[in-house]
Amino acid sequence: MNKSYLYQATLVACLFLGACSGDKTESGQLEVIPLGAAFDQQAELKTSDCFKKIRYVPLETTDSALVGPGAWATVLNDWIVVTSGRKLCQLFDKQTGRFIRNIGHVGEDPEGYSTVHGGWQNPGTNKLFFPGWNGKMVAYGADGSFDHIWTPPIAAPAFPAVASFDYLDADLIAGYYSATDSLPARLALFRGDEIVREQWLPIDSQGEKAVAPDEIASISVQRDGGDGVLIIKYKDNRSSITSLGNACFWHNDGELYFRQAFNDTIYQVSADKEFRPVRVLDPGVHAWVYNERFDDKKDAIYPGKFMENEDVILFRFLTNVYTDNSKTYNALYRKADGTVKVYPFEEKITDDLNGFLPLQPISISSAGEFAAVLPSEEVVQWFEDNAGKTDLPAAVSALKKVGEEDNPVIVIME
């Protein structure tokens, strides 16, 4: 390790220890999110807890604009980006739901990407990034044009270590690399082919060697309300969990945030200074620390996807991940009063504002707009089950025109 990296590692470690002890940083006392206490006293989540406005956007349905199974949606400036299946990425108008165009394609040709999952959209450039082949990323413009192929200047480590990427601003890409047996975990910033910064992280200082197939008893992917997690069970009775996609990054108000697995501190990533701790999760007795990551700990909390706007942080976590009793939860942190509420993910968020279908936000835009997907058949079934309701809000009544074979309704929440 050279002197620059040694200095960075020492500085970050000091910040990390200060965060864990509750000492003040240069920005003042860190916010503490009492997650463990909320988990022990679970309470129903309602839309009035989370949102001020709810808007429904039925997507246009035509033979040339059919959304596939497992639809996922997010807002990108004036558009709704919808991905479905493994191959389809579509752009719709955010206000009207009108279909605009398909974006790129899956294929092994020079402009093809490998999947629609695990990428990101950059609102500052109107570009969409998809995983390509051999560790590369494929970029398309929102106008549908192929833009470029980006090869990370630092290659991804060997399995089971991972690399994740997201945008920092219109110019820079941030990358997270988990630890290997020869290198600690680190964050890096890239400008095209240039490595702008590479910074060691305070934990994951000792990673694992590459895994041979004959060491693995089973591999499975489990849903966690985000891109999913990879569970590996080894023949020596150890287990491991790894978040897929880029759930370690999220955005709010032009800032990029980062949280490392088995680290309860949330950091802000900056282009011009060291990244700094801003909040701490307090899992209480449900903590799961790095040195115990291979152990099956009852009710230990493993946080996953985070979504944040100016009012709230909505995030997901798993418990009992190595057992048949694994369960996913929604957690809500209200910034104004510090309230934390936890409720099972499968129960969704009860709509007490409109009295309509419960919601499950799956993404958030750079402007703080949450998005959820309501399958058309669920919308039709709700109206059949509630045929006697006459006091529906106009926005809900307008959905009576949705047909069972139509594209889904996208819900935008602020």
Coordinates of C-alpha atoms in Angstrom, one line a residue:
M1 CA 0.0 0.0 0.0
N2 CA 1.5 3.4 -0.9
K3 CA 1.6 6.3 1.4
S4 CA -1.4 8.1 -0.2
Y5 CA -3.6 5.0 0.3
L6 CA -2.2 4.5 3.8
Y7 CA -3.2 8.0 4.8
Q8 CA -6.7 7.6 3.2
A9 CA -7.2 4.3 5.0
T10 CA -6.2 5.8 8.4
L11 CA -8.4 8.8 7.9
V12 CA -11.4 6.8 7.0
A13 CA -10.9 4.4 9.8
C14 CA -10.8 7.3 12.3
L15 CA -14.1 8.6 10.8
F16 CA -15.6 5.2 11.1
L17 CA -14.6 4.7 14.7
G18 CA -16.0 8.2 15.5
A19 CA -19.3 7.3 13.9
C20 CA -19.6 4.1 15.9
S21 CA -18.8 5.7 19.2
G22 CA -21.3 8.6 18.7
D23 CA -18.6 11.3 18.7
K24 CA -19.1 14.4 16.7
T25 CA -17.7 14.7 13.2
E26 CA -16.9 18.0 11.5
S27 CA -20.5 18.2 10.3
G28 CA -21.9 17.7 13.9
Q29 CA -23.5 14.8 15.6
L30 CA -24.5 11.9 13.3
E31 CA -28.1 11.0 13.0
V32 CA -28.8 7.6 14.5
I33 CA -31.6 5.4 13.0
P34 CA -32.9 3.1 15.8
L35 CA -33.7 0.2 13.5
G36 CA -33.5 -2.6 16.0
A37 CA -36.0 -1.0 18.4
A38 CA -38.5 -0.5 15.5
F39 CA -38.0 -4.1 14.4
D40 CA -38.9 -5.2 17.9
Q41 CA -42.1 -3.0 17.9
Q42 CA -43.4 -3.4 14.3
A43 CA -46.2 -1.1 13.1
E44 CA -48.2 -0.9 9.9
L45 CA -46.8 1.3 7.2
K46 CA -49.3 3.8 5.6
T47 CA -48.9 6.0 2.6
S48 CA -49.6 9.0 4.9
D49 CA -46.4 8.1 6.7
C50 CA -44.3 8.3 3.6
F51 CA -45.8 10.5 0.8
K52 CA -47.5 13.8 0.2
K53 CA -48.8 13.1 -3.3
I54 CA -49.7 10.0 -5.3
R55 CA -50.2 10.0 -9.0
Y56 CA -51.3 7.1 -11.3
V57 CA -50.0 6.7 -14.8
P58 CA -51.5 3.9 -16.9
L59 CA -49.0 2.9 -19.6
E60 CA -50.2 3.0 -23.2
T61 CA -51.0 -0.5 -24.5
T62 CA -50.4 -1.3 -28.1
D63 CA -49.2 -4.3 -30.0
S64 CA -45.7 -2.7 -30.4
A65 CA -45.5 -1.5 -26.7
L66 CA -46.3 -4.5 -24.5
V67 CA -44.6 -4.6 -21.2
G68 CA -43.3 -8.1 -20.3
P69 CA -43.4 -10.0 -17.0
G70 CA -41.8 -8.8 -13.8
A71 CA -42.0 -5.1 -14.8
W72 CA -39.7 -2.7 -12.9
A73 CA -40.0 1.1 -13.3
T74 CA -38.2 4.3 -12.4
V75 CA -38.5 8.0 -13.3
L76 CA -35.8 9.6 -15.4
N77 CA -36.5 13.3 -15.8
D78 CA -39.6 13.5 -18.0
W79 CA -39.8 9.8 -18.7
I80 CA -40.7 6.5 -17.1
V81 CA -38.1 3.8 -17.7
V82 CA -39.7 0.3 -17.7
T83 CA -37.7 -2.9 -17.8
S84 CA -39.3 -6.3 -18.0
G85 CA -38.1 -9.9 -18.5
R86 CA -34.4 -10.0 -19.2
K87 CA -34.4 -8.2 -22.5
L88 CA -36.9 -5.3 -22.7
C89 CA -36.2 -1.6 -21.8
Q90 CA -39.0 0.8 -22.7
L91 CA -39.5 4.6 -22.4
F92 CA -42.9 6.1 -21.6
D93 CA -44.0 9.7 -21.1
K94 CA -44.1 10.5 -17.3
Q95 CA -47.3 12.6 -17.6
T96 CA -49.4 10.7 -20.1
G97 CA -48.0 7.2 -20.1
R98 CA -47.6 7.4 -23.9
F99 CA -45.1 4.9 -25.3
I100 CA -42.1 6.6 -26.7
R101 CA -39.5 4.0 -27.7
N102 CA -37.5 0.9 -26.9
I103 CA -33.9 1.5 -25.6
G104 CA -31.2 -0.8 -27.0
H105 CA -31.3 -4.6 -27.0
V106 CA -29.8 -7.7 -25.5
G107 CA -27.3 -9.3 -27.9
E108 CA -23.6 -10.1 -28.4
D109 CA -23.2 -7.6 -31.2
P110 CA -21.1 -4.5 -30.6
E111 CA -24.1 -2.5 -29.4
G112 CA -25.8 -5.2 -27.4
Y113 CA -26.0 -5.5 -23.6
S114 CA -26.3 -8.7 -21.6
T115 CA -29.4 -7.9 -19.4
V116 CA -31.6 -5.0 -18.5
H117 CA -31.0 -5.5 -14.8
G118 CA -28.2 -4.1 -12.7
G119 CA -27.6 -0.9 -14.5
W120 CA -28.4 2.8 -13.8
Q121 CA -29.7 6.0 -15.4
N122 CA -27.9 9.3 -15.2
P123 CA -30.3 12.2 -15.1
G124 CA -27.5 14.7 -15.7
T125 CA -26.8 13.2 -19.2
N126 CA -30.0 11.4 -20.0
K127 CA -28.0 8.2 -20.5
L128 CA -28.9 4.7 -19.5
F129 CA -26.2 2.2 -18.6
F130 CA -26.7 -1.6 -18.9
P131 CA -24.4 -4.5 -18.0
G132 CA -22.5 -5.5 -21.1
W133 CA -20.2 -8.5 -21.6
N134 CA -16.9 -9.3 -19.9
G135 CA -17.3 -6.7 -17.2
K136 CA -18.2 -3.8 -19.5
M137 CA -21.1 -1.4 -19.4
V138 CA -23.2 -0.3 -22.4
A139 CA -24.6 3.2 -22.6
Y140 CA -27.6 4.4 -24.6
G141 CA -29.1 7.9 -24.8
A142 CA -32.8 8.4 -23.9
D143 CA -33.3 9.2 -27.6
G144 CA -32.6 5.5 -28.3
S145 CA -29.2 6.0 -29.8
F146 CA -26.2 3.9 -28.9
D147 CA -23.7 6.0 -27.0
H148 CA -20.6 4.1 -26.0
I149 CA -19.2 1.0 -24.2
W150 CA -17.4 1.7 -20.9
T151 CA -14.7 -0.6 -19.6
P152 CA -14.1 0.1 -15.8
P153 CA -10.4 1.0 -15.5
I154 CA -10.2 -1.4 -12.5
A155 CA -11.4 -4.9 -13.4
A156 CA -13.9 -6.6 -11.2
P157 CA -12.4 -9.1 -8.7
A158 CA -12.7 -12.8 -9.0
F159 CA -15.9 -14.5 -7.7
P160 CA -17.3 -14.3 -4.9
A161 CA -15.9 -10.8 -4.6
V162 CA -18.1 -8.2 -6.5
A163 CA -17.9 -4.8 -8.1
S164 CA -20.8 -2.3 -8.3
F165 CA -21.1 1.0 -10.2
D166 CA -23.3 4.1 -10.2
Y167 CA -23.1 7.7 -11.4
L168 CA -21.7 10.4 -9.1
D169 CA -22.5 13.3 -11.4
A170 CA -22.6 14.0 -15.1
D171 CA -18.9 13.4 -15.4
L172 CA -17.9 10.8 -12.8
I173 CA -18.8 7.1 -12.1
A174 CA -18.4 5.6 -8.7
G175 CA -17.3 2.0 -8.2
Y176 CA -17.3 -0.3 -5.2
Y177 CA -15.0 -3.3 -5.0
S178 CA -15.4 -5.9 -2.2
A179 CA -12.4 -7.3 -0.5
T180 CA -10.3 -10.1 -1.9
D181 CA -7.5 -12.2 -0.2
S182 CA -5.0 -9.7 -1.5
L183 CA -6.8 -6.3 -1.6
P184 CA -9.2 -4.6 0.9
A185 CA -12.6 -3.3 -0.1
R186 CA -12.4 0.1 -1.7
L187 CA -14.3 2.9 -3.5
A188 CA -13.1 4.4 -6.7
L189 CA -14.1 7.3 -8.9
F190 CA -13.7 7.2 -12.7
R191 CA -13.8 9.8 -15.4
G192 CA -13.9 7.6 -18.5
D193 CA -10.6 5.6 -18.6
E194 CA -9.1 7.7 -15.8
I195 CA -9.0 6.6 -12.2
V196 CA -9.7 9.9 -10.3
R197 CA -9.5 8.4 -6.8
E198 CA -9.2 5.0 -5.1
Q199 CA -9.9 4.9 -1.4
W200 CA -9.7 1.9 1.0
L201 CA -12.8 1.2 3.1
P202 CA -12.7 0.8 6.9
I203 CA -14.0 -2.8 7.0
D204 CA -13.7 -5.8 4.7
S205 CA -9.9 -5.4 5.2
Q206 CA -9.5 -9.1 4.8
G207 CA -11.5 -10.7 2.0
E208 CA -11.8 -14.2 0.7
K209 CA -9.9 -16.1 -1.9
A210 CA -11.5 -17.0 -5.2
V211 CA -13.9 -19.9 -4.7
A212 CA -13.5 -23.2 -6.6
P213 CA -16.7 -24.9 -7.8
D214 CA -15.9 -28.0 -5.7
E215 CA -16.0 -25.9 -2.5
I216 CA -19.7 -24.9 -3.1
A217 CA -22.6 -27.0 -1.9
S218 CA -25.4 -24.7 -3.3
I219 CA -26.0 -21.2 -4.8
S220 CA -29.3 -19.5 -4.8
V221 CA -30.7 -16.0 -5.5
Q222 CA -33.2 -14.6 -3.1
R223 CA -35.6 -11.7 -3.5
D224 CA -35.0 -8.8 -1.1
G225 CA -37.1 -6.0 -2.5
G226 CA -34.2 -4.8 -4.7
D227 CA -31.9 -6.5 -7.2
G228 CA -31.8 -9.6 -4.9
V229 CA -29.1 -11.3 -2.9
L230 CA -26.8 -14.2 -3.7
I231 CA -26.7 -16.9 -1.1
I232 CA -23.7 -19.4 -1.2
K233 CA -23.6 -22.4 1.1
Y234 CA -20.2 -24.0 1.3
K235 CA -19.3 -27.7 1.9
D236 CA -17.5 -26.7 5.2
N237 CA -20.9 -25.5 6.6
R238 CA -20.2 -21.8 6.1
S239 CA -22.7 -19.6 4.2
S240 CA -22.3 -16.1 2.6
I241 CA -24.6 -13.4 1.4
T242 CA -23.9 -10.8 -1.4
S243 CA -26.2 -8.1 -2.6
L244 CA -26.6 -8.1 -6.4
G245 CA -26.8 -5.0 -8.6
N246 CA -25.7 -1.6 -7.1
A247 CA -27.9 -1.5 -3.9
C248 CA -24.9 -0.1 -2.0
F249 CA -25.3 3.3 -3.7
W250 CA -28.3 5.7 -3.7
H251 CA -28.9 9.3 -4.5
N252 CA -30.7 12.3 -2.9
D253 CA -30.7 16.0 -3.8
G254 CA -27.7 15.6 -6.1
E255 CA -25.6 13.7 -3.6
L256 CA -24.4 10.1 -3.7
Y257 CA -24.6 7.9 -0.6
F258 CA -23.0 4.6 0.1
R259 CA -23.4 1.8 2.7
Q260 CA -21.2 -1.3 2.8
A261 CA -22.5 -4.6 3.9
F262 CA -21.9 -5.4 7.6
N263 CA -21.1 -1.7 8.2
D264 CA -23.9 0.3 9.9
T265 CA -22.5 3.7 8.8
I266 CA -23.9 5.6 5.8
Y267 CA -21.4 7.7 3.9
Q268 CA -21.7 10.6 1.5
V269 CA -19.4 10.2 -1.5
S270 CA -17.8 13.4 -2.9
A271 CA -15.8 14.2 -6.0
D272 CA -13.5 16.7 -4.2
K273 CA -13.0 15.5 -0.6
E274 CA -12.9 12.3 1.4
F275 CA -16.2 10.5 1.8
R276 CA -17.8 11.2 5.2
P277 CA -20.2 9.5 7.6
V278 CA -23.7 11.1 7.8
R279 CA -25.9 8.6 9.5
V280 CA -25.7 5.4 11.5
L281 CA -28.1 2.4 11.6
D282 CA -28.6 1.1 15.1
P283 CA -29.7 -2.5 14.8
G284 CA -29.4 -3.1 18.6
V285 CA -29.3 -6.8 19.5
H286 CA -29.9 -7.6 15.8
A287 CA -26.5 -6.4 14.7
W288 CA -24.6 -8.6 12.2
V289 CA -20.9 -7.7 12.1
Y290 CA -18.4 -8.6 9.5
N291 CA -16.5 -11.1 11.5
E292 CA -19.7 -13.1 12.0
R293 CA -20.8 -12.9 8.3
F294 CA -20.5 -16.7 7.7
D295 CA -22.6 -17.5 10.8
D296 CA -26.4 -18.2 10.9
K297 CA -27.5 -15.5 13.4
K298 CA -31.1 -15.6 14.5
D299 CA -33.0 -12.4 13.6
A300 CA -29.7 -10.6 12.5
I301 CA -30.5 -7.7 10.2
Y302 CA -29.0 -7.5 6.7
P303 CA -30.0 -4.1 5.1
G304 CA -30.3 -3.9 1.3
K305 CA -31.9 -1.4 -1.0
F306 CA -32.1 2.3 0.2
M307 CA -34.4 5.0 -1.4
E308 CA -34.2 8.6 -0.1
N309 CA -35.8 12.0 -0.7
E310 CA -35.9 15.2 1.3
D311 CA -38.5 13.8 3.7
V312 CA -37.9 10.1 4.2
I313 CA -35.6 7.1 3.8
L314 CA -37.4 4.0 2.8
F315 CA -35.2 0.9 2.8
R316 CA -35.4 -2.9 2.9
F317 CA -33.7 -5.5 5.1
L318 CA -33.6 -9.3 5.5
T319 CA -33.4 -11.5 8.6
N320 CA -32.5 -15.1 9.0
V321 CA -31.0 -15.1 5.6
Y322 CA -29.3 -18.5 5.7
T323 CA -32.5 -20.4 6.8
D324 CA -35.9 -21.3 5.5
N325 CA -37.3 -18.6 7.8
S326 CA -35.7 -15.7 5.8
K327 CA -38.0 -12.7 5.7
T328 CA -37.9 -9.2 4.1
Y329 CA -39.0 -6.0 5.7
N330 CA -39.8 -2.4 4.8
A331 CA -38.3 0.2 7.1
L332 CA -39.2 3.9 7.0
Y333 CA -37.2 6.7 8.6
R334 CA -38.9 10.1 8.8
K335 CA -36.3 12.9 8.9
A336 CA -38.5 15.5 10.5
D337 CA -39.2 13.7 13.7
G338 CA -36.8 10.7 13.6
T339 CA -39.6 8.2 13.6
V340 CA -38.7 4.7 12.4
K341 CA -41.4 2.1 11.4
V342 CA -40.8 -1.5 10.3
Y343 CA -43.3 -3.8 8.8
P344 CA -43.1 -7.0 6.7
F345 CA -42.4 -6.4 3.0
E346 CA -45.1 -8.7 1.9
E347 CA -47.7 -6.5 3.6
K348 CA -46.7 -3.5 1.4
I349 CA -47.7 0.0 2.3
T350 CA -51.4 0.5 3.1
D351 CA -52.9 3.4 1.0
D352 CA -54.8 5.4 3.6
L353 CA -54.6 8.5 1.4
N354 CA -56.7 7.2 -1.5
G355 CA -58.1 3.9 -0.1
F356 CA -56.8 2.0 -3.1
L357 CA -54.4 -0.9 -3.6
P358 CA -51.4 -1.1 -1.2
L359 CA -48.1 0.1 -2.7
Q360 CA -44.6 -1.3 -2.9
P361 CA -42.1 1.4 -4.1
I362 CA -39.3 -0.1 -6.1
S363 CA -37.2 2.9 -7.2
I364 CA -36.7 6.6 -6.6
S365 CA -35.7 9.3 -9.1
S366 CA -33.0 12.0 -8.7
A367 CA -35.9 14.4 -7.9
G368 CA -37.2 12.2 -5.1
E369 CA -40.1 10.6 -6.9
F370 CA -40.8 7.0 -5.8
A371 CA -42.2 4.6 -8.3
A372 CA -44.3 1.5 -7.9
V373 CA -45.9 -0.9 -10.4
L374 CA -49.6 -2.0 -10.2
P375 CA -50.3 -5.0 -12.6
S376 CA -53.4 -4.3 -14.6
E377 CA -55.1 -7.6 -13.5
E378 CA -54.8 -6.4 -9.8
V379 CA -56.4 -3.1 -10.7
V380 CA -59.3 -4.8 -12.5
Q381 CA -59.7 -7.2 -9.6
W382 CA -59.8 -4.4 -7.0
F383 CA -62.6 -2.7 -8.8
E384 CA -64.6 -5.9 -9.0
D385 CA -64.1 -6.5 -5.3
N386 CA -65.0 -2.9 -4.4
A387 CA -67.9 -2.4 -6.9
G388 CA -70.0 -0.7 -4.2
K389 CA -67.5 2.0 -3.4
T390 CA -68.8 5.4 -4.5
D391 CA -66.5 7.9 -2.7
L392 CA -63.3 7.2 -4.7
P393 CA -60.8 10.0 -5.6
A394 CA -61.0 11.0 -9.2
A395 CA -57.5 9.7 -9.9
V396 CA -58.6 6.3 -8.7
S397 CA -61.9 6.3 -10.5
A398 CA -60.1 7.1 -13.8
L399 CA -58.4 3.6 -13.5
K400 CA -61.7 1.9 -14.1
K401 CA -60.8 2.1 -17.8
V402 CA -57.8 -0.2 -17.3
G403 CA -58.3 -3.6 -18.9
E404 CA -57.0 -6.9 -17.6
E405 CA -54.7 -7.3 -20.7
D406 CA -53.3 -3.8 -20.5
N407 CA -49.9 -2.6 -19.6
P408 CA -49.4 -2.0 -15.8
V409 CA -50.2 1.3 -14.0
I410 CA -47.1 3.1 -12.7
V411 CA -47.6 4.9 -9.4
I412 CA -45.5 8.0 -8.8
M413 CA -45.2 9.1 -5.1
E414 CA -43.7 12.2 -3.7

